[in-house]
PDB file of C-alpha atoms in Angstrom:
ATOM      1  CA  MET A   6     -33.516  76.389-271.766  1.00  0.00           C
ATOM      2  CA  THR A   7     -33.680  73.775-274.502  1.00  0.00           C
ATOM      3  CA  THR A   8     -36.844  73.810-276.553  1.00  0.00           C
ATOM      4  CA  ASP A   9     -38.199  73.040-279.987  1.00  0.00           C
ATOM      5  CA  GLU A  10     -40.468  76.066-279.845  1.00  0.00           C
ATOM      6  CA  GLN A  11     -40.698  79.401-278.087  1.00  0.00           C
ATOM      7  CA  SER A  12     -43.548  80.069-275.707  1.00  0.00           C
ATOM      8  CA  ALA A  13     -46.711  80.998-277.544  1.00  0.00           C
ATOM      9  CA  THR A  14     -47.349  84.023-275.330  1.00  0.00           C
ATOM     10  CA  GLY A  15     -45.636  87.332-276.005  1.00  0.00           C
ATOM     11  CA  ALA A  16     -42.676  88.131-273.778  1.00  0.00           C
ATOM     12  CA  PRO A  17     -43.626  90.730-271.141  1.00  0.00           C
ATOM     13  CA  VAL A  18     -41.319  93.571-270.171  1.00  0.00           C
ATOM     14  CA  GLU A  19     -40.718  94.782-266.655  1.00  0.00           C
ATOM     15  CA  HIS A  20     -42.784  97.965-266.843  1.00  0.00           C
ATOM     16  CA  ASP A  21     -45.852  95.962-267.937  1.00  0.00           C
ATOM     17  CA  PHE A  22     -46.443  94.897-264.328  1.00  0.00           C
ATOM     18  CA  PRO A  23     -48.187  97.147-261.783  1.00  0.00           C
ATOM     19  CA  ASP A  24     -46.312  95.686-258.788  1.00  0.00           C
ATOM     20  CA  HIS A  25     -42.555  95.126-258.463  1.00  0.00           C
ATOM     21  CA  GLN A  26     -40.629  93.416-255.708  1.00  0.00           C
ATOM     22  CA  GLN A  27     -37.058  92.282-255.199  1.00  0.00           C
ATOM     23  CA  VAL A  28     -36.063  88.852-253.921  1.00  0.00           C
ATOM     24  CA  GLU A  29     -32.693  87.325-253.258  1.00  0.00           C
ATOM     25  CA  LEU A  30     -31.648  84.112-254.951  1.00  0.00           C
ATOM     26  CA  ARG A  31     -30.979  81.466-252.305  1.00  0.00           C
ATOM     27  CA  PHE A  32     -28.618  78.525-252.427  1.00  0.00           C
ATOM     28  CA  GLY A  33     -31.562  76.117-252.206  1.00  0.00           C
ATOM     29  CA  ASP A  34     -33.052  77.624-255.379  1.00  0.00           C
ATOM     30  CA  LEU A  35     -30.138  76.336-257.461  1.00  0.00           C
ATOM     31  CA  ALA A  36     -30.097  73.006-259.248  1.00  0.00           C
ATOM     32  CA  PRO A  37     -26.953  70.815-259.286  1.00  0.00           C
ATOM     33  CA  ASP A  38     -25.975  72.325-262.636  1.00  0.00           C
ATOM     34  CA  GLY A  39     -25.694  75.757-261.004  1.00  0.00           C
ATOM     35  CA  THR A  40     -28.769  77.315-262.617  1.00  0.00           C
ATOM     36  CA  THR A  41     -32.039  78.174-260.922  1.00  0.00           C
ATOM     37  CA  SER A  42     -34.277  75.111-260.852  1.00  0.00           C
ATOM     38  CA  THR A  43     -37.878  75.239-262.041  1.00  0.00           C
ATOM     39  CA  SER A  44     -39.096  74.156-258.606  1.00  0.00           C
ATOM     40  CA  GLY A  45     -36.937  76.960-257.197  1.00  0.00           C
ATOM     41  CA  LEU A  46     -38.728  79.383-259.480  1.00  0.00           C
ATOM     42  CA  THR A  47     -42.081  78.389-257.999  1.00  0.00           C
ATOM     43  CA  ARG A  48     -40.782  79.331-254.542  1.00  0.00           C
ATOM     44  CA  LEU A  49     -39.369  82.641-255.748  1.00  0.00           C
ATOM     45  CA  PHE A  50     -42.586  83.612-257.486  1.00  0.00           C
ATOM     46  CA  GLU A  51     -44.661  82.727-254.419  1.00  0.00           C
ATOM     47  CA  HIS A  52     -43.235  85.424-252.121  1.00  0.00           C
ATOM     48  CA  PRO A  53     -44.278  88.559-254.058  1.00  0.00           C
ATOM     49  CA  ARG A  54     -47.599  86.995-255.029  1.00  0.00           C
ATOM     50  CA  ILE A  55     -48.588  86.328-251.430  1.00  0.00           C
ATOM     51  CA  GLY A  56     -47.265  89.746-250.427  1.00  0.00           C
ATOM     52  CA  LEU A  57     -49.597  91.549-252.837  1.00  0.00           C
ATOM     53  CA  ARG A  58     -52.157  93.559-250.842  1.00  0.00           C
ATOM     54  CA  PHE A  59     -55.894  93.914-251.510  1.00  0.00           C
ATOM     55  CA  PRO A  60     -56.865  96.786-249.151  1.00  0.00           C
ATOM     56  CA  ARG A  61     -60.610  96.982-249.889  1.00  0.00           C
ATOM     57  CA  PHE A  62     -61.079  93.247-249.558  1.00  0.00           C
ATOM     58  CA  GLU A  63     -58.912  93.022-246.439  1.00  0.00           C
ATOM     59  CA  GLN A  64     -60.994  95.733-244.768  1.00  0.00           C
ATOM     60  CA  LEU A  65     -64.211  93.926-245.719  1.00  0.00           C
ATOM     61  CA  VAL A  66     -62.939  90.700-244.130  1.00  0.00           C
ATOM     62  CA  ALA A  67     -61.647  92.524-241.020  1.00  0.00           C
ATOM     63  CA  GLU A  68     -65.081  94.067-240.503  1.00  0.00           C
ATOM     64  CA  GLY A  69     -66.793  90.680-240.762  1.00  0.00           C
ATOM     65  CA  GLY A  70     -68.464  91.445-244.072  1.00  0.00           C
ATOM     66  CA  PHE A  71     -67.154  88.364-245.891  1.00  0.00           C
ATOM     67  CA  GLY A  72     -66.365  84.832-244.835  1.00  0.00           C
ATOM     68  CA  PRO A  73     -65.498  82.348-243.645  1.00  0.00           C
ATOM     69  CA  PHE A  74     -63.642  81.261-246.757  1.00  0.00           C
ATOM     70  CA  HIS A  75     -60.577  79.428-247.995  1.00  0.00           C
ATOM     71  CA  ILE A  76     -58.068  80.553-250.595  1.00  0.00           C
ATOM     72  CA  LEU A  77     -57.323  77.692-252.980  1.00  0.00           C
ATOM     73  CA  LEU A  78     -54.561  77.524-255.559  1.00  0.00           C
ATOM     74  CA  VAL A  79     -56.142  75.430-258.304  1.00  0.00           C
ATOM     75  CA  GLY A  80     -53.472  75.725-260.981  1.00  0.00           C
ATOM     76  CA  GLN A  81     -50.136  77.264-261.807  1.00  0.00           C
ATOM     77  CA  GLY A  82     -47.663  77.478-264.621  1.00  0.00           C
ATOM     78  CA  VAL A  83     -43.987  78.372-264.577  1.00  0.00           C
ATOM     79  CA  GLU A  84     -41.536  78.669-267.444  1.00  0.00           C
ATOM     80  CA  ARG A  85     -37.814  79.359-267.464  1.00  0.00           C
ATOM     81  CA  TRP A  86     -36.905  81.421-270.513  1.00  0.00           C
ATOM     82  CA  ALA A  87     -33.155  81.481-269.943  1.00  0.00           C
ATOM     83  CA  PRO A  88     -30.767  79.663-267.595  1.00  0.00           C
ATOM     84  CA  PHE A  89     -29.498  81.840-264.764  1.00  0.00           C
ATOM     85  CA  GLY A  90     -28.272  81.510-261.234  1.00  0.00           C
ATOM     86  CA  THR A  91     -25.910  83.308-258.883  1.00  0.00           C
ATOM     87  CA  PHE A  92     -26.240  82.730-255.154  1.00  0.00           C
ATOM     88  CA  GLY A  93     -27.224  85.955-253.410  1.00  0.00           C
ATOM     89  CA  ALA A  94     -28.128  87.760-256.624  1.00  0.00           C
ATOM     90  CA  THR A  95     -31.031  90.204-256.480  1.00  0.00           C
ATOM     91  CA  ILE A  96     -33.783  89.576-258.968  1.00  0.00           C
ATOM     92  CA  ARG A  97     -36.893  91.602-259.680  1.00  0.00           C
ATOM     93  CA  ILE A  98     -40.346  90.095-259.989  1.00  0.00           C
ATOM     94  CA  GLY A  99     -43.275  91.899-261.550  1.00  0.00           C
ATOM     95  CA  THR A 100     -46.793  90.821-260.577  1.00  0.00           C
ATOM     96  CA  GLY A 101     -50.217  91.678-261.938  1.00  0.00           C
ATOM     97  CA  ILE A 102     -53.698  90.285-262.447  1.00  0.00           C
ATOM     98  CA  GLN A 103     -54.155  88.681-265.816  1.00  0.00           C
ATOM     99  CA  ALA A 104     -57.749  87.423-265.695  1.00  0.00           C
ATOM    100  CA  VAL A 105     -60.771  87.677-263.409  1.00  0.00           C
ATOM    101  CA  GLY A 106     -63.764  85.334-263.384  1.00  0.00           C
ATOM    102  CA  ARG A 107     -66.853  85.003-261.232  1.00  0.00           C
ATOM    103  CA  THR A 108     -65.154  82.837-258.583  1.00  0.00           C
ATOM    104  CA  SER A 109     -61.459  82.969-259.553  1.00  0.00           C
ATOM    105  CA  TYR A 110     -58.633  85.239-260.606  1.00  0.00           C
ATOM    106  CA  THR A 111     -55.256  84.623-262.205  1.00  0.00           C
ATOM    107  CA  TYR A 112     -51.916  86.223-261.447  1.00  0.00           C
ATOM    108  CA  ALA A 113     -49.286  86.766-264.116  1.00  0.00           C
ATOM    109  CA  GLN A 114     -45.640  87.332-263.179  1.00  0.00           C
ATOM    110  CA  GLY A 115     -42.322  87.998-264.816  1.00  0.00           C
ATOM    111  CA  MET A 116     -38.831  87.548-263.381  1.00  0.00           C
ATOM    112  CA  PHE A 117     -36.056  89.875-264.519  1.00  0.00           C
ATOM    113  CA  VAL A 118     -32.275  89.934-264.124  1.00  0.00           C
ATOM    114  CA  ASP A 119     -30.674  93.234-265.158  1.00  0.00           C
ATOM    115  CA  GLY A 120     -33.869  94.067-267.019  1.00  0.00           C
ATOM    116  CA  HIS A 121     -33.879  90.825-269.017  1.00  0.00           C
ATOM    117  CA  LEU A 122     -36.773  88.388-268.767  1.00  0.00           C
ATOM    118  CA  VAL A 123     -35.628  85.023-267.401  1.00  0.00           C
ATOM    119  CA  ALA A 124     -38.891  83.386-266.267  1.00  0.00           C
ATOM    120  CA  THR A 125     -42.669  83.795-266.225  1.00  0.00           C
ATOM    121  CA  ALA A 126     -45.420  82.358-264.052  1.00  0.00           C
ATOM    122  CA  GLU A 127     -49.184  82.205-263.681  1.00  0.00           C
ATOM    123  CA  ALA A 128     -51.324  81.137-260.729  1.00  0.00           C
ATOM    124  CA  THR A 129     -55.103  80.778-260.513  1.00  0.00           C
ATOM    125  CA  ILE A 130     -56.863  81.334-257.200  1.00  0.00           C
ATOM    126  CA  VAL A 131     -60.378  80.331-256.162  1.00  0.00           C
ATOM    127  CA  LEU A 132     -62.248  81.492-253.067  1.00  0.00           C
ATOM    128  CA  ALA A 133     -64.348  78.717-251.547  1.00  0.00           C
ATOM    129  CA  ASP A 134     -66.371  77.779-248.500  1.00  0.00           C
ATOM    130  CA  LYS A 135     -67.594  74.374-247.379  1.00  0.00           C
ATOM    131  CA  SER A 136     -70.105  74.256-250.227  1.00  0.00           C
ATOM    132  CA  GLY A 137     -67.559  75.040-252.964  1.00  0.00           C
ATOM    133  CA  PRO A 138     -66.375  78.099-254.937  1.00  0.00           C
ATOM    134  CA  ILE A 139     -68.004  81.416-254.011  1.00  0.00           C
ATOM    135  CA  ALA A 140     -68.460  84.609-256.011  1.00  0.00           C
ATOM    136  CA  LEU A 141     -65.766  87.252-255.641  1.00  0.00           C
ATOM    137  CA  PRO A 142     -67.082  90.283-253.703  1.00  0.00           C
ATOM    138  CA  ASP A 143     -67.149  93.747-255.285  1.00  0.00           C
ATOM    139  CA  GLU A 144     -64.370  94.968-252.996  1.00  0.00           C
ATOM    140  CA  LEU A 145     -62.009  92.256-254.194  1.00  0.00           C
ATOM    141  CA  LEU A 146     -63.014  92.863-257.812  1.00  0.00           C
ATOM    142  CA  ALA A 147     -62.059  96.532-257.375  1.00  0.00           C
ATOM    143  CA  ASP A 148     -58.669  95.581-255.885  1.00  0.00           C
ATOM    144  CA  LEU A 149     -58.023  93.158-258.726  1.00  0.00           C
ATOM    145  CA  GLU A 150     -58.940  95.742-261.356  1.00  0.00           C
ATOM    146  CA  ALA A 151     -56.415  98.165-259.858  1.00  0.00           C
ATOM    147  CA  LEU A 152     -53.711  95.548-260.428  1.00  0.00           C
ATOM    148  CA  ARG A 153     -54.845  94.511-263.902  1.00  0.00           C
ATOM    149  CA  LEU A 154     -51.965  93.675-266.219  1.00  0.00           C
ATOM    150  CA  LEU A 155     -52.479  95.635-269.425  1.00  0.00           C
ATOM    151  CA  GLY A 156     -51.196  94.905-272.895  1.00  0.00           C
ATOM    152  CA  THR A 157     -51.194  91.122-272.692  1.00  0.00           C
ATOM    153  CA  ASP A 158     -53.770  88.489-273.506  1.00  0.00           C
ATOM    154  CA  ALA A 159     -54.990  86.183-270.770  1.00  0.00           C
ATOM    155  CA  HIS A 160     -53.841  82.611-271.158  1.00  0.00           C
ATOM    156  CA  VAL A 161     -56.673  80.155-271.484  1.00  0.00           C
ATOM    157  CA  ALA A 162     -55.594  76.811-270.105  1.00  0.00           C
ATOM    158  CA  PRO A 163     -56.707  73.876-272.245  1.00  0.00           C
ATOM    159  CA  LYS A 164     -59.543  71.820-270.840  1.00  0.00           C
ATOM    160  CA  LEU A 165     -58.286  68.777-268.982  1.00  0.00           C
ATOM    161  CA  ASP A 166     -58.767  65.521-270.855  1.00  0.00           C
ATOM    162  CA  PRO A 167     -60.801  63.321-268.458  1.00  0.00           C
ATOM    163  CA  ARG A 168     -58.604  60.359-269.397  1.00  0.00           C
ATOM    164  CA  ARG A 169     -55.746  62.082-267.566  1.00  0.00           C
ATOM    165  CA  LEU A 170     -57.576  61.276-264.318  1.00  0.00           C
ATOM    166  CA  GLU A 171     -57.237  57.519-264.910  1.00  0.00           C
ATOM    167  CA  ARG A 172     -54.156  55.507-263.925  1.00  0.00           C
ATOM    168  CA  LYS A 173     -54.349  53.404-267.083  1.00  0.00           C
ATOM    169  CA  TYR A 174     -53.567  56.510-269.144  1.00  0.00           C
ATOM    170  CA  TYR A 175     -49.976  56.432-267.863  1.00  0.00           C
ATOM    171  CA  PRO A 176     -47.746  53.529-268.927  1.00  0.00           C
ATOM    172  CA  ALA A 177     -45.103  54.226-266.260  1.00  0.00           C
ATOM    173  CA  THR A 178     -45.265  55.127-262.568  1.00  0.00           C
ATOM    174  CA  ALA A 179     -42.919  56.339-259.852  1.00  0.00           C
ATOM    175  CA  ALA A 180     -43.642  56.135-256.131  1.00  0.00           C
ATOM    176  CA  VAL A 181     -43.149  59.194-253.908  1.00  0.00           C
ATOM    177  CA  HIS A 182     -43.328  59.459-250.123  1.00  0.00           C
ATOM    178  CA  ALA A 183     -44.671  62.520-248.326  1.00  0.00           C
ATOM    179  CA  ARG A 184     -42.178  64.036-245.891  1.00  0.00           C
ATOM    180  CA  VAL A 185     -42.808  66.200-242.834  1.00  0.00           C
ATOM    181  CA  GLY A 186     -41.027  69.077-244.555  1.00  0.00           C
ATOM    182  CA  ASP A 187     -43.532  68.920-247.430  1.00  0.00           C
ATOM    183  CA  VAL A 188     -46.414  69.963-245.156  1.00  0.00           C
ATOM    184  CA  ASP A 189     -47.363  73.645-244.921  1.00  0.00           C
ATOM    185  CA  LEU A 190     -49.503  75.750-242.561  1.00  0.00           C
ATOM    186  CA  ASN A 191     -52.660  74.395-244.187  1.00  0.00           C
ATOM    187  CA  ARG A 192     -51.654  70.906-242.944  1.00  0.00           C
ATOM    188  CA  HIS A 193     -51.363  69.346-246.373  1.00  0.00           C
ATOM    189  CA  VAL A 194     -48.491  68.783-248.784  1.00  0.00           C
ATOM    190  CA  ASN A 195     -47.567  72.159-250.241  1.00  0.00           C
ATOM    191  CA  TYR A 196     -48.100  72.769-253.944  1.00  0.00           C
ATOM    192  CA  ILE A 197     -44.428  73.625-254.422  1.00  0.00           C
ATOM    193  CA  ALA A 198     -43.438  70.294-252.886  1.00  0.00           C
ATOM    194  CA  GLN A 199     -45.699  68.586-255.413  1.00  0.00           C
ATOM    195  CA  VAL A 200     -43.760  70.198-258.274  1.00  0.00           C
ATOM    196  CA  GLY A 201     -40.652  68.617-256.742  1.00  0.00           C
ATOM    197  CA  TRP A 202     -42.444  65.266-256.776  1.00  0.00           C
ATOM    198  CA  TYR A 203     -43.028  65.612-260.515  1.00  0.00           C
ATOM    199  CA  ASP A 204     -39.306  66.368-260.899  1.00  0.00           C
ATOM    200  CA  GLU A 205     -38.555  63.154-259.012  1.00  0.00           C
ATOM    201  CA  ALA A 206     -40.807  61.123-261.298  1.00  0.00           C
ATOM    202  CA  ILE A 207     -39.238  62.499-264.482  1.00  0.00           C
ATOM    203  CA  ALA A 208     -35.718  61.967-263.139  1.00  0.00           C
ATOM    204  CA  SER A 209     -36.639  58.400-262.133  1.00  0.00           C
ATOM    205  CA  ARG A 210     -37.922  57.661-265.619  1.00  0.00           C
ATOM    206  CA  ALA A 211     -34.839  59.212-267.253  1.00  0.00           C
ATOM    207  CA  HIS A 212     -32.635  57.114-264.962  1.00  0.00           C
ATOM    208  CA  ASP A 213     -34.462  53.954-266.032  1.00  0.00           C
ATOM    209  CA  LEU A 214     -33.892  54.830-269.687  1.00  0.00           C
ATOM    210  CA  LEU A 215     -30.268  55.954-269.380  1.00  0.00           C
ATOM    211  CA  GLY A 216     -28.916  53.604-266.699  1.00  0.00           C
ATOM    212  CA  ASP A 217     -26.626  54.246-263.742  1.00  0.00           C
ATOM    213  CA  SER A 218     -23.835  55.675-265.899  1.00  0.00           C
ATOM    214  CA  ALA A 219     -25.848  58.835-266.542  1.00  0.00           C
ATOM    215  CA  ALA A 220     -27.070  59.376-262.960  1.00  0.00           C
ATOM    216  CA  LYS A 221     -24.885  62.450-262.386  1.00  0.00           C
ATOM    217  CA  LYS A 222     -26.366  64.090-265.501  1.00  0.00           C
ATOM    218  CA  LEU A 223     -30.025  63.687-264.474  1.00  0.00           C
ATOM    219  CA  PRO A 224     -30.489  67.361-263.469  1.00  0.00           C
ATOM    220  CA  ARG A 225     -30.008  68.207-267.152  1.00  0.00           C
ATOM    221  CA  TYR A 226     -33.197  66.294-267.904  1.00  0.00           C
ATOM    222  CA  LEU A 227     -35.459  68.190-265.503  1.00  0.00           C
ATOM    223  CA  PRO A 228     -38.234  70.407-266.914  1.00  0.00           C
ATOM    224  CA  TRP A 229     -37.938  74.085-267.700  1.00  0.00           C
ATOM    225  CA  ARG A 230     -41.725  74.446-268.037  1.00  0.00           C
ATOM    226  CA  TYR A 231     -44.617  73.192-265.895  1.00  0.00           C
ATOM    227  CA  ARG A 232     -48.367  73.631-265.979  1.00  0.00           C
ATOM    228  CA  VAL A 233     -49.930  72.047-262.903  1.00  0.00           C
ATOM    229  CA  THR A 234     -53.556  71.460-261.941  1.00  0.00           C
ATOM    230  CA  TYR A 235     -54.384  70.773-258.286  1.00  0.00           C
ATOM    231  CA  ILE A 236     -57.469  68.603-257.843  1.00  0.00           C
ATOM    232  CA  GLY A 237     -57.413  67.151-254.313  1.00  0.00           C
ATOM    233  CA  GLU A 238     -55.493  67.587-251.079  1.00  0.00           C
ATOM    234  CA  VAL A 239     -52.326  65.563-250.560  1.00  0.00           C
ATOM    235  CA  HIS A 240     -51.574  64.589-246.971  1.00  0.00           C
ATOM    236  CA  TYR A 241     -48.750  63.392-244.737  1.00  0.00           C
ATOM    237  CA  PRO A 242     -48.056  60.603-244.038  1.00  0.00           C
ATOM    238  CA  GLY A 243     -48.661  58.859-247.309  1.00  0.00           C
ATOM    239  CA  THR A 244     -47.163  57.134-250.313  1.00  0.00           C
ATOM    240  CA  TYR A 245     -48.381  58.243-253.713  1.00  0.00           C
ATOM    241  CA  ASP A 246     -47.814  57.271-257.327  1.00  0.00           C
ATOM    242  CA  ILE A 247     -46.884  59.621-260.143  1.00  0.00           C
ATOM    243  CA  GLY A 248     -48.097  58.391-263.520  1.00  0.00           C
ATOM    244  CA  VAL A 249     -45.672  59.290-266.310  1.00  0.00           C
ATOM    245  CA  ALA A 250     -46.409  59.431-270.030  1.00  0.00           C
ATOM    246  CA  VAL A 251     -44.765  61.061-273.024  1.00  0.00           C
ATOM    247  CA  GLY A 252     -47.231  63.156-274.965  1.00  0.00           C
ATOM    248  CA  GLU A 253     -44.798  63.879-277.786  1.00  0.00           C
ATOM    249  CA  HIS A 254     -41.121  64.558-278.299  1.00  0.00           C
ATOM    250  CA  GLY A 255     -38.855  66.302-280.765  1.00  0.00           C
ATOM    251  CA  GLU A 256     -35.136  66.362-281.371  1.00  0.00           C
ATOM    252  CA  GLN A 257     -34.497  68.594-278.361  1.00  0.00           C
ATOM    253  CA  THR A 258     -37.576  68.453-276.129  1.00  0.00           C
ATOM    254  CA  VAL A 259     -39.778  65.883-274.423  1.00  0.00           C
ATOM    255  CA  HIS A 260     -43.317  66.848-273.412  1.00  0.00           C
ATOM    256  CA  TYR A 261     -44.393  64.829-270.402  1.00  0.00           C
ATOM    257  CA  GLU A 262     -47.888  64.194-269.075  1.00  0.00           C
ATOM    258  CA  LEU A 263     -48.082  63.353-265.384  1.00  0.00           C
ATOM    259  CA  GLY A 264     -50.729  62.440-262.844  1.00  0.00           C
ATOM    260  CA  LEU A 265     -50.570  62.260-259.044  1.00  0.00           C
ATOM    261  CA  PHE A 266     -52.537  59.336-257.600  1.00  0.00           C
ATOM    262  CA  ASP A 267     -53.631  58.058-254.215  1.00  0.00           C
ATOM    263  CA  GLY A 268     -54.704  54.575-255.197  1.00  0.00           C
ATOM    264  CA  ASN A 269     -57.006  55.145-258.165  1.00  0.00           C
ATOM    265  CA  ARG A 270     -57.943  58.685-257.148  1.00  0.00           C
ATOM    266  CA  CYS A 271     -56.225  61.442-259.139  1.00  0.00           C
ATOM    267  CA  LEU A 272     -55.166  64.374-256.956  1.00  0.00           C
ATOM    268  CA  GLY A 273     -53.469  66.447-259.636  1.00  0.00           C
ATOM    269  CA  THR A 274     -51.998  66.565-263.117  1.00  0.00           C
ATOM    270  CA  ALA A 275     -49.069  68.291-264.745  1.00  0.00           C
ATOM    271  CA  ASN A 276     -47.699  68.962-268.205  1.00  0.00           C
ATOM    272  CA  ALA A 277     -43.949  69.451-268.373  1.00  0.00           C
ATOM    273  CA  SER A 278     -41.406  70.240-271.075  1.00  0.00           C
ATOM    274  CA  ALA A 279     -37.848  69.036-270.536  1.00  0.00           C
ATOM    275  CA  PRO A 280     -34.627  68.583-272.506  1.00  0.00           C
ATOM    276  CA  ARG A 281     -34.456  65.311-274.388  1.00  0.00           C
ATOM    277  CA  GLY A 282     -30.676  64.985-274.232  1.00  0.00           C
ATOM    278  CA  LYS A 283     -29.697  61.410-275.034  1.00  0.00           C
ATOM    279  CA  LEU A 284     -33.052  59.820-274.253  1.00  0.00           C
ATOM    280  CA  PRO A 285     -33.598  57.256-277.031  1.00  0.00           C
ATOM    281  CA  GLY A 286     -36.622  57.689-279.257  1.00  0.00           C
ATOM    282  CA  THR A 287     -37.572  54.028-279.106  1.00  0.00           C
ATOM    283  CA  ALA A 288     -37.662  54.095-275.308  1.00  0.00           C
ATOM    284  CA  LEU A 289     -39.721  57.296-275.292  1.00  0.00           C
ATOM    285  CA  ALA A 290     -42.178  55.671-277.681  1.00  0.00           C
ATOM    286  CA  ASP A 291     -42.652  52.861-275.161  1.00  0.00           C
ATOM    287  CA  ILE A 292     -44.089  55.307-272.616  1.00  0.00           C
ATOM    288  CA  LYS A 293     -46.369  57.204-274.958  1.00  0.00           C
ATOM    289  CA  SER A 294     -49.691  57.935-273.293  1.00  0.00           C
ATOM    290  CA  ASN A 295     -52.332  55.196-273.508  1.00  0.00           C
ATOM    291  CA  LYS A 296     -54.923  57.289-275.331  1.00  0.00           C
TER     292      LYS A 296
END
């Protein structure tokens, strides 16, 4: 990881988490440089999160006492703290509940290799019906409390600047095309696939700035940190635009601001931190956000 600053949150340790699961690092989780990609991390963190059981709530639903409802992922963050990657390696992921609101709750996770923290993640879930978000039932609140992550402060995501929802905010764009393989069981483009789209947009912009001679080095310019907000459903088939802006940059790091658009409608936003490498400062200044 290349960064001008360490993450503001304290580094968790493995025993902080109430739930622990092991996953195996797959070949597809590795970036061309041989380390685990940030989009790969989102896939690895997904498995133990979805596998977490809420017995009281599940019984309530099975007995017809709650529903119908949808489970919506409205935001997630992932951060790689150290480069790592060995195909077939076993890694441990700790999962807990970091925050609980009236209609939402937030997971916090840590990924460990030989006891050392290599990545962290958060994911915020909302329960909703056709009319919108619905209050969490007491049974689910009890399940969440049993998995509460102690000893850490809940991250409060900054309020989204409404200008981020406008195409004119972003001085550069990159087109992306939905693929059949991007669609999940919910019949829309999966949230992990959308993280890959943001990777594509950043790589496209870096390619434009560096030229063809640096094409083989583009994986070095991909983000090690993402914070993504999901606003609307993304469907197949379809062609979408990713707005790209540079919020700020230092000697080692570029902080990108991105927006996913269907025409003029914003379907999601992302903040990303990536290595600057040889990206020229004058060119980065040309794609500063249009605030």
